[in-house]
Amino acid sequence: MWSFIKFLQGEENRFHHLRIQFYACLGARPKQTKTIAIQRRIENLGQRYYDGVISAM
């Protein structure tokens, strides 16, 4: 329950930051190389899981 509340608070905070950036005519921050690499690894693991190459355990 508390993790869900924390999630909602984080989303509200993110929304406020995006709104401020929008009103200031600023774009979203560009993703850093490290963030892109981590996201690709996560997507690769997800694809391998759904293809049945790996399992959760």
mmCIF file with all atom_site columns, C-alpha atoms in Angstrom:
data_model
loop_
_atom_site.group_PDB
_atom_site.id
_atom_site.type_symbol
_atom_site.label_atom_id
_atom_site.label_alt_id
_atom_site.label_comp_id
_atom_site.label_asym_id
_atom_site.label_entity_id
_atom_site.label_seq_id
_atom_site.pdbx_PDB_ins_code
_atom_site.Cartn_x
_atom_site.Cartn_y
_atom_site.Cartn_z
_atom_site.occupancy
_atom_site.B_iso_or_equiv
_atom_site.pdbx_formal_charge
_atom_site.auth_seq_id
_atom_site.auth_comp_id
_atom_site.auth_asym_id
_atom_site.auth_atom_id
_atom_site.pdbx_PDB_model_num
ATOM 1  C CA . MET A 1 1  ? 0.000  0.000   0.000   1.00 0.00 ? 1  MET A CA 1
ATOM 2  C CA . TRP A 1 2  ? 2.729  2.474   0.961   1.00 0.00 ? 2  TRP A CA 1
ATOM 3  C CA . SER A 1 3  ? 4.759  1.683   -2.126  1.00 0.00 ? 3  SER A CA 1
ATOM 4  C CA . PHE A 1 4  ? 1.745  2.575   -4.272  1.00 0.00 ? 4  PHE A CA 1
ATOM 5  C CA . ILE A 1 5  ? 1.341  5.886   -2.431  1.00 0.00 ? 5  ILE A CA 1
ATOM 6  C CA . LYS A 1 6  ? 5.044  6.642   -2.935  1.00 0.00 ? 6  LYS A CA 1
ATOM 7  C CA . PHE A 1 7  ? 4.638  5.781   -6.617  1.00 0.00 ? 7  PHE A CA 1
ATOM 8  C CA . LEU A 1 8  ? 1.730  8.223   -6.956  1.00 0.00 ? 8  LEU A CA 1
ATOM 9  C CA . GLN A 1 9  ? 3.699  10.940  -5.170  1.00 0.00 ? 9  GLN A CA 1
ATOM 10 C CA . GLY A 1 10 ? 6.613  10.404  -7.543  1.00 0.00 ? 10 GLY A CA 1
ATOM 11 C CA . GLU A 1 11 ? 4.327  10.618  -10.574 1.00 0.00 ? 11 GLU A CA 1
ATOM 12 C CA . GLU A 1 12 ? 2.773  13.822  -9.263  1.00 0.00 ? 12 GLU A CA 1
ATOM 13 C CA . ASN A 1 13 ? 6.246  15.295  -8.746  1.00 0.00 ? 13 ASN A CA 1
ATOM 14 C CA . ARG A 1 14 ? 7.303  14.257  -12.255 1.00 0.00 ? 14 ARG A CA 1
ATOM 15 C CA . PHE A 1 15 ? 4.151  15.817  -13.707 1.00 0.00 ? 15 PHE A CA 1
ATOM 16 C CA . HIS A 1 16 ? 4.829  19.131  -11.947 1.00 0.00 ? 16 HIS A CA 1
ATOM 17 C CA . HIS A 1 17 ? 8.385  19.208  -13.312 1.00 0.00 ? 17 HIS A CA 1
ATOM 18 C CA . LEU A 1 18 ? 7.149  18.494  -16.836 1.00 0.00 ? 18 LEU A CA 1
ATOM 19 C CA . ARG A 1 19 ? 4.510  21.218  -16.530 1.00 0.00 ? 19 ARG A CA 1
ATOM 20 C CA . ILE A 1 20 ? 7.108  23.761  -15.394 1.00 0.00 ? 20 ILE A CA 1
ATOM 21 C CA . GLN A 1 21 ? 9.356  22.786  -18.300 1.00 0.00 ? 21 GLN A CA 1
ATOM 22 C CA . PHE A 1 22 ? 6.436  23.099  -20.714 1.00 0.00 ? 22 PHE A CA 1
ATOM 23 C CA . TYR A 1 23 ? 5.463  26.566  -19.456 1.00 0.00 ? 23 TYR A CA 1
ATOM 24 C CA . ALA A 1 24 ? 9.102  27.676  -19.706 1.00 0.00 ? 24 ALA A CA 1
ATOM 25 C CA . CYS A 1 25 ? 9.252  26.321  -23.301 1.00 0.00 ? 25 CYS A CA 1
ATOM 26 C CA . LEU A 1 26 ? 11.946 23.857  -22.324 1.00 0.00 ? 26 LEU A CA 1
ATOM 27 C CA . GLY A 1 27 ? 12.112 20.358  -23.701 1.00 0.00 ? 27 GLY A CA 1
ATOM 28 C CA . ALA A 1 28 ? 12.630 17.219  -21.722 1.00 0.00 ? 28 ALA A CA 1
ATOM 29 C CA . ARG A 1 29 ? 16.184 16.546  -20.641 1.00 0.00 ? 29 ARG A CA 1
ATOM 30 C CA . PRO A 1 30 ? 18.114 14.397  -23.085 1.00 0.00 ? 30 PRO A CA 1
ATOM 31 C CA . LYS A 1 31 ? 18.759 10.878  -21.884 1.00 0.00 ? 31 LYS A CA 1
ATOM 32 C CA . GLN A 1 32 ? 22.268 10.134  -20.727 1.00 0.00 ? 32 GLN A CA 1
ATOM 33 C CA . THR A 1 33 ? 24.276 7.374   -22.373 1.00 0.00 ? 33 THR A CA 1
ATOM 34 C CA . LYS A 1 34 ? 24.269 5.344   -19.147 1.00 0.00 ? 34 LYS A CA 1
ATOM 35 C CA . THR A 1 35 ? 20.471 5.555   -18.900 1.00 0.00 ? 35 THR A CA 1
ATOM 36 C CA . ILE A 1 36 ? 20.054 4.461   -22.514 1.00 0.00 ? 36 ILE A CA 1
ATOM 37 C CA . ALA A 1 37 ? 22.359 1.463   -21.971 1.00 0.00 ? 37 ALA A CA 1
ATOM 38 C CA . ILE A 1 38 ? 20.452 0.338   -18.867 1.00 0.00 ? 38 ILE A CA 1
ATOM 39 C CA . GLN A 1 39 ? 17.115 0.721   -20.680 1.00 0.00 ? 39 GLN A CA 1
ATOM 40 C CA . ARG A 1 40 ? 18.376 -1.404  -23.585 1.00 0.00 ? 40 ARG A CA 1
ATOM 41 C CA . ARG A 1 41 ? 19.492 -4.165  -21.195 1.00 0.00 ? 41 ARG A CA 1
ATOM 42 C CA . ILE A 1 42 ? 16.086 -4.162  -19.500 1.00 0.00 ? 42 ILE A CA 1
ATOM 43 C CA . GLU A 1 43 ? 14.287 -4.309  -22.852 1.00 0.00 ? 43 GLU A CA 1
ATOM 44 C CA . ASN A 1 44 ? 16.606 -7.117  -24.003 1.00 0.00 ? 44 ASN A CA 1
ATOM 45 C CA . LEU A 1 45 ? 15.871 -9.152  -20.865 1.00 0.00 ? 45 LEU A CA 1
ATOM 46 C CA . GLY A 1 46 ? 12.137 -8.590  -21.304 1.00 0.00 ? 46 GLY A CA 1
ATOM 47 C CA . GLN A 1 47 ? 12.266 -9.697  -24.926 1.00 0.00 ? 47 GLN A CA 1
ATOM 48 C CA . ARG A 1 48 ? 14.268 -12.823 -24.056 1.00 0.00 ? 48 ARG A CA 1
ATOM 49 C CA . TYR A 1 49 ? 11.766 -13.644 -21.277 1.00 0.00 ? 49 TYR A CA 1
ATOM 50 C CA . TYR A 1 50 ? 8.730  -13.270 -23.554 1.00 0.00 ? 50 TYR A CA 1
ATOM 51 C CA . ASP A 1 51 ? 10.445 -15.296 -26.287 1.00 0.00 ? 51 ASP A CA 1
ATOM 52 C CA . GLY A 1 52 ? 10.964 -18.124 -23.763 1.00 0.00 ? 52 GLY A CA 1
ATOM 53 C CA . VAL A 1 53 ? 14.764 -18.029 -23.951 1.00 0.00 ? 53 VAL A CA 1
ATOM 54 C CA . ILE A 1 54 ? 15.055 -17.362 -20.198 1.00 0.00 ? 54 ILE A CA 1
ATOM 55 C CA . SER A 1 55 ? 12.748 -17.918 -17.227 1.00 0.00 ? 55 SER A CA 1
ATOM 56 C CA . ALA A 1 56 ? 12.114 -15.999 -14.017 1.00 0.00 ? 56 ALA A CA 1
ATOM 57 C CA . MET A 1 57 ? 13.766 -18.657 -11.869 1.00 0.00 ? 57 MET A CA 1
#
